[in-house]
mmCIF file of C-alpha atoms and ligand atoms in Angstrom:
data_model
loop_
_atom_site.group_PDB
_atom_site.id
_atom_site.type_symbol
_atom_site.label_atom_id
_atom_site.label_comp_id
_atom_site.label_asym_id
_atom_site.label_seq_id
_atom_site.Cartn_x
_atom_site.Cartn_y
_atom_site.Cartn_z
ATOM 1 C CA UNK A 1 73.618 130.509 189.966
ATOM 2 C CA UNK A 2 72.558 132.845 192.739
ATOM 3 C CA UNK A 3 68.746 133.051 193.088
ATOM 4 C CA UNK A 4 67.846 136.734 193.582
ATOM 5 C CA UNK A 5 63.844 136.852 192.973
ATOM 6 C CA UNK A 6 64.223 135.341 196.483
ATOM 7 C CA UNK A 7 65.879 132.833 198.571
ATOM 8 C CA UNK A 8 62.856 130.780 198.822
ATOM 9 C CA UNK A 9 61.200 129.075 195.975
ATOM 10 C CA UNK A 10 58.312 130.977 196.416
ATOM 11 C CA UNK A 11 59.350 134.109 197.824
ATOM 12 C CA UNK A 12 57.531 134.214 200.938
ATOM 13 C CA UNK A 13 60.998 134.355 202.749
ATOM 14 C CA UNK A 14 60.238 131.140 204.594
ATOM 15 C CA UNK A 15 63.194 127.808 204.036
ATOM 16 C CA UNK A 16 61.534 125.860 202.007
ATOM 17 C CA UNK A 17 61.444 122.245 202.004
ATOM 18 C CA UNK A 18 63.653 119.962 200.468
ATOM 19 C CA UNK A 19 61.701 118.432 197.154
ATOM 20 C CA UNK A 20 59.893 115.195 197.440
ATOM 21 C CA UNK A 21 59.901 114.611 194.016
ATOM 22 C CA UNK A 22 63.090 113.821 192.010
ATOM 23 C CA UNK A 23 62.446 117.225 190.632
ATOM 24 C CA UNK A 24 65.432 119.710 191.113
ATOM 25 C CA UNK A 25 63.972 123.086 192.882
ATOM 26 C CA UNK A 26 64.900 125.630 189.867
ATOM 27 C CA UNK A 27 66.564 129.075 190.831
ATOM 28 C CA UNK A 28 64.724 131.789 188.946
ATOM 29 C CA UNK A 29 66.348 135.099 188.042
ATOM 30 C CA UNK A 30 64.503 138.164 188.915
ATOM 31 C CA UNK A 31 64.198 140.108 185.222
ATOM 32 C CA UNK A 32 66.537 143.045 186.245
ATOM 33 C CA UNK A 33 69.004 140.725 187.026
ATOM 34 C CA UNK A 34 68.733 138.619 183.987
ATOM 35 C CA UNK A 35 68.694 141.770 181.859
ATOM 36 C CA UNK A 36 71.494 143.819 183.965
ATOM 37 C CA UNK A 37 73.024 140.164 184.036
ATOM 38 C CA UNK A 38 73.317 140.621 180.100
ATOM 39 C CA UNK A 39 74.227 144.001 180.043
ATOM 40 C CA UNK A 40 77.053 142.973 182.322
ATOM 41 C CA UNK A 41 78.054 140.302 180.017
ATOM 42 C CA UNK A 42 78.116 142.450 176.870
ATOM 43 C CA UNK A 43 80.723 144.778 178.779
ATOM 44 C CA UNK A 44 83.144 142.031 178.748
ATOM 45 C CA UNK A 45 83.223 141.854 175.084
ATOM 46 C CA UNK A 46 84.458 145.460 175.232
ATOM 47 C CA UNK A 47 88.333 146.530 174.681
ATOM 48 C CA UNK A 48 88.258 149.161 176.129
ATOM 49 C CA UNK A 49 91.209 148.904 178.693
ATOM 50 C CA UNK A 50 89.579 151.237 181.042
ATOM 51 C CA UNK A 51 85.866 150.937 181.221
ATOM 52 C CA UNK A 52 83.630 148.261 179.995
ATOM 53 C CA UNK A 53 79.884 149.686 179.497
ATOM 54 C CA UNK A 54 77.250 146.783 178.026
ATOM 55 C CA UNK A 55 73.503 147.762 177.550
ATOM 56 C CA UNK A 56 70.940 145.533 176.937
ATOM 57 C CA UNK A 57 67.102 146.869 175.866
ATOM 58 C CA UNK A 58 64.156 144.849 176.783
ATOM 59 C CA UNK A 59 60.639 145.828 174.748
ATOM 60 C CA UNK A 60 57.612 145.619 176.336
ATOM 61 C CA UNK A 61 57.111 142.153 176.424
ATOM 62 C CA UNK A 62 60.363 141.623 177.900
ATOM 63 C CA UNK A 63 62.088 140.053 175.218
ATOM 64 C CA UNK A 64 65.564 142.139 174.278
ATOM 65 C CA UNK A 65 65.660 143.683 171.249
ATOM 66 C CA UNK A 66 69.145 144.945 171.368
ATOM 67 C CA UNK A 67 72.703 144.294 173.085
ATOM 68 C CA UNK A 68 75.617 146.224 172.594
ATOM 69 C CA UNK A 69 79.166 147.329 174.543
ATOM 70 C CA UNK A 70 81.443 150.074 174.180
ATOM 71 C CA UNK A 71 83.952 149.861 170.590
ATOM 72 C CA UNK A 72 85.449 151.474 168.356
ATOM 73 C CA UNK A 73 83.806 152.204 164.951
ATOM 74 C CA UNK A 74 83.312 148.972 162.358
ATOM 75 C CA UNK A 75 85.648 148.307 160.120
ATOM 76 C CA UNK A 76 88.352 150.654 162.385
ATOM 77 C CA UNK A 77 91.329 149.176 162.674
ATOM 78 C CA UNK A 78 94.189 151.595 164.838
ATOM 79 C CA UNK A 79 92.091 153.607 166.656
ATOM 80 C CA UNK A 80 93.595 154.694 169.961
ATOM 81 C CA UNK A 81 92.471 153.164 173.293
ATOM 82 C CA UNK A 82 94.590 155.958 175.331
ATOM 83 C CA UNK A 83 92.599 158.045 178.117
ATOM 84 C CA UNK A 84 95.875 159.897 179.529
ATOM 85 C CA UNK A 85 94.960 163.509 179.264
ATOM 86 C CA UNK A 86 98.467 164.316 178.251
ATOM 87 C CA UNK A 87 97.782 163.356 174.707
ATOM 88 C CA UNK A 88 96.512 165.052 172.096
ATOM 89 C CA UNK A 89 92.913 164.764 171.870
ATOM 90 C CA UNK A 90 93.092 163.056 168.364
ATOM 91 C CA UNK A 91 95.207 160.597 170.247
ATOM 92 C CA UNK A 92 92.660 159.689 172.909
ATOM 93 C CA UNK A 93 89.464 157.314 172.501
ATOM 94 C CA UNK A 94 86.677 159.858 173.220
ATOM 95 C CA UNK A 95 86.450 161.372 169.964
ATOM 96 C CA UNK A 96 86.158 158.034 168.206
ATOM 97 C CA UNK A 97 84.565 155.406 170.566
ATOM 98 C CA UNK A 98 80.868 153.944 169.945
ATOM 99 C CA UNK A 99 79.239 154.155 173.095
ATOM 100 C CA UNK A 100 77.185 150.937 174.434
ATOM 101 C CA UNK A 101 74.131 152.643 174.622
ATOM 102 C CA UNK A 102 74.531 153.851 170.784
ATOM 103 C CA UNK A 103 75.739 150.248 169.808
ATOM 104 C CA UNK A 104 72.398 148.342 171.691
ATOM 105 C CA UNK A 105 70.317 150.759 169.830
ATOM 106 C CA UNK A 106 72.298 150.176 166.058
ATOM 107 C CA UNK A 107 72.179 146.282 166.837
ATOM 108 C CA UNK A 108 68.273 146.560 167.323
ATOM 109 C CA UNK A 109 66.409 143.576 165.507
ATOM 110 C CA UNK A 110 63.073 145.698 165.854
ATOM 111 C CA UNK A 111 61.664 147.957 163.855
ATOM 112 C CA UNK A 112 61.670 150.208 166.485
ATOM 113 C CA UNK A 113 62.621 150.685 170.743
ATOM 114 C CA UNK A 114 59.430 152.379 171.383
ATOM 115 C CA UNK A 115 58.609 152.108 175.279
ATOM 116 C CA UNK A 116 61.674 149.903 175.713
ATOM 117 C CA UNK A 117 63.650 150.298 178.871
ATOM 118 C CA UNK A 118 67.036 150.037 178.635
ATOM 119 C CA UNK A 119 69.498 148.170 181.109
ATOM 120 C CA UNK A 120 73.178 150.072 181.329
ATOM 121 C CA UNK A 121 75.974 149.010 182.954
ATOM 122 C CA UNK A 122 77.134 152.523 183.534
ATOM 123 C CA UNK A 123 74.531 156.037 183.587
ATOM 124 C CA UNK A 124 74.340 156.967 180.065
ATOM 125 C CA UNK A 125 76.011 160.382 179.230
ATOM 126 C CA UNK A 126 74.288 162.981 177.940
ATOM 127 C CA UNK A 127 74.921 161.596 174.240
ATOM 128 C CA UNK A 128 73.541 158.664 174.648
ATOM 129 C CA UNK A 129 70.467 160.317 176.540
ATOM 130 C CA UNK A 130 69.459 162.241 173.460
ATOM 131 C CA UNK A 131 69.690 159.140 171.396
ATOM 132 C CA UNK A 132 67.353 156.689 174.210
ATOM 133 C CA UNK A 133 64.763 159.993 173.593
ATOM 134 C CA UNK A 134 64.983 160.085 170.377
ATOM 135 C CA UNK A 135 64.252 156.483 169.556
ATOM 136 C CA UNK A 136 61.075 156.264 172.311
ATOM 137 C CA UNK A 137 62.957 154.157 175.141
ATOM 138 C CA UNK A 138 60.794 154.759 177.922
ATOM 139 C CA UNK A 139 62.712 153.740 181.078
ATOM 140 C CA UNK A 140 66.608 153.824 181.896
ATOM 141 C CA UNK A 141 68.164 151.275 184.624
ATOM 142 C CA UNK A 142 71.703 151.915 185.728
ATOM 143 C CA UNK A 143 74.065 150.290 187.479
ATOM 144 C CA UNK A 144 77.053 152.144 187.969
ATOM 145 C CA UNK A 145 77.816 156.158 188.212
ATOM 146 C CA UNK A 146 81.494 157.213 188.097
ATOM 147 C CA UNK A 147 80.646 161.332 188.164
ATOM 148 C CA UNK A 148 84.215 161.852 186.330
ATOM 149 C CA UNK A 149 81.881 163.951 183.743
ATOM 150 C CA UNK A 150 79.373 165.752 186.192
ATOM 151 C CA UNK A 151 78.117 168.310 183.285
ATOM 152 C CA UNK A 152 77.186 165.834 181.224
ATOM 153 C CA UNK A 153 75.622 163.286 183.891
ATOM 154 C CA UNK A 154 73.648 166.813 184.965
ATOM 155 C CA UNK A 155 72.544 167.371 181.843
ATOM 156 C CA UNK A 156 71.739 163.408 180.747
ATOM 157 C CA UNK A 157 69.289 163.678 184.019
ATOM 158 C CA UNK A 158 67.804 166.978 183.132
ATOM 159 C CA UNK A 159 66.882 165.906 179.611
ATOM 160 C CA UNK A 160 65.435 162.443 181.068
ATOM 161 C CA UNK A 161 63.531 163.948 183.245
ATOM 162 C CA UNK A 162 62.215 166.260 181.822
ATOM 163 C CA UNK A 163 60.796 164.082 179.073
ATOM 164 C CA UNK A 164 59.585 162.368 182.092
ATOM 165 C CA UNK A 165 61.864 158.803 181.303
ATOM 166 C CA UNK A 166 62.290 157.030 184.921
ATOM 167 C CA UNK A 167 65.432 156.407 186.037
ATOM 168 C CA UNK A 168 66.378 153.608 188.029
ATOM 169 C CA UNK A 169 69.487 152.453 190.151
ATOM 170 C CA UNK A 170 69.703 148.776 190.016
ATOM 171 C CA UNK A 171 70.842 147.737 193.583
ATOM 172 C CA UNK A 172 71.673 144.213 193.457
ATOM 173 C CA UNK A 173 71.752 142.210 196.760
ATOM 174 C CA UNK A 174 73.579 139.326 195.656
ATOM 175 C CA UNK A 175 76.422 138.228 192.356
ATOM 176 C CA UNK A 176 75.250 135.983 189.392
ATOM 177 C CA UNK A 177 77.770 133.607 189.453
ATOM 178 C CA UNK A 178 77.192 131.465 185.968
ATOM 179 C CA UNK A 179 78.688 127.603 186.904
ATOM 180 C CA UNK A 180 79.039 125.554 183.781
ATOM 181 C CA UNK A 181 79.027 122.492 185.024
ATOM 182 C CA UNK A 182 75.693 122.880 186.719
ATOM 183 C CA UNK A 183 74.645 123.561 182.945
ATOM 184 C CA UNK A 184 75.779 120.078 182.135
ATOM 185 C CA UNK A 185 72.956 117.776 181.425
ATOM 186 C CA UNK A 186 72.530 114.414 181.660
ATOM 187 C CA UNK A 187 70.095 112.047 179.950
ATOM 188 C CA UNK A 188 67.681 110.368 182.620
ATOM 189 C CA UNK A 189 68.106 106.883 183.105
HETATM 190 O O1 5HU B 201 77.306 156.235 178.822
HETATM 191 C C1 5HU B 201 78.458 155.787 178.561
HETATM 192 N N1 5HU B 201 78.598 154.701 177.750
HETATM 193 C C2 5HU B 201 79.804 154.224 177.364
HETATM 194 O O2 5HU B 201 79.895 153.237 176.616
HETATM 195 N N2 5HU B 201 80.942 154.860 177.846
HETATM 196 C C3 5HU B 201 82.253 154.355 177.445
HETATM 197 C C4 5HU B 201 83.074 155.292 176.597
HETATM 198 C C5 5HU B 201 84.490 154.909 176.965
HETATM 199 O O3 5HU B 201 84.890 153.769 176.185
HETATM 200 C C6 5HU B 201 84.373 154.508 178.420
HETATM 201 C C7 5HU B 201 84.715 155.610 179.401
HETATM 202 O O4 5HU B 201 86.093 155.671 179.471
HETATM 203 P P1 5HU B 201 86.868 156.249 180.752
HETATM 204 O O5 5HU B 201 86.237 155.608 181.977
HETATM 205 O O6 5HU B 201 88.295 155.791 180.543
HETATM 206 O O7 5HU B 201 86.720 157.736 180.714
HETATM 207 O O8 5HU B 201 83.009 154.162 178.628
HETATM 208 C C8 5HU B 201 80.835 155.906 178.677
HETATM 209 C C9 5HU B 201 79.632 156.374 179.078
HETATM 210 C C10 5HU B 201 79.478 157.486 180.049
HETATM 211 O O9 5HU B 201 80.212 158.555 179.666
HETATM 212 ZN ZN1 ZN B 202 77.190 157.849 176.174
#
């Protein structure tokens, strides 16, 4: 796994020593990372052929209260997946898909996301910024923007700021790469 709170152990930029002990040096994941890292990972669960959108909120003790990805209602069963603009609108997703946003908020185990922050794959439409108000999330960190809907991008960053919610590009410098067989542990003789 990539180590992005800093390439050395202790962040002071410097190589660091090889261990004397038989300890292994641990990598450490900086917390946007681990919590964009799981945002990331809740978009794969998505079927949406298109565009996979996980969010992930963190409370203020930085323990996540909520996960969710983009879907189509519970319980639906032949809901279309179809984006082409030729269609019928009843025949395209948009009317009927759950956004991520609205799903990590649902699957809260709190009793409530009071000055949460919320990590999003993709800048939350202006939906899904009246619904991070409305239940007290107090920071929003994106990752991606696709600006295929500028109205309601303009709009979700009006309303956020103007209810004074940062908003915060996550820039990553290097991939989380998750190797399973460094997760393979052995018993020490
Ligand atoms: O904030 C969002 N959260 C979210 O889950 N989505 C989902 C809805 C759709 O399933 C998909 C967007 O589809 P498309 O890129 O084909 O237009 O992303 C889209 C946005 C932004 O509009
Ligand atoms: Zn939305």
């Amino acid at each position: 796994m990539a180590s992005p709170s800093g390439s050395s152990a202790d962040g002071s930029g410097k190589a660091q020593e090889a261990p004397q002990t038989s300890e292994k040096a641990r990598e450490v994941l900086a917390d946007d990372y681990y919590f964009m890292g799981i945002a990331g990972l809740a978009a794969k669960k998505s079927k949406d052929p298109m565009t996979q959108v996980g969010a992930c909120i963190v409370n203020q003790e930085k323990k996540i209260v909520g996960v969710g990805y983009n879907g189509m209602p519970r319980d639906s069963k032949n809901l279309p997946w179809s984006r082409n603009a030729e269609k019928e609108e009843a025949e395209r997703k948009y009317l009927y898909v759950c956004h991520a946003e609205l799903n990590a908020i649902m699957n809260k185990n709190s009793a409530d996301l009071k000055g949460c922050t919320m990590y999003v794959t993709l800048f939350p439409c202006n939906e899904c910024a009246k619904l991070i108000l409305q239940a007290g999330i107090k920071e929003v960190v994106y990752f991606s923007e696709k600006n295929d809907t500028p109205a309601s991008t303009a709009a979700s960053k009006k309303m956020l700021e103007d209810a004074a919610v940062p908003l915060r590009k996550f820039e990553p410098k290097e991939a989380i790469v998750i190797d399973f067989s460094k997760l393979q542990h052995h018993s020490a003789k």
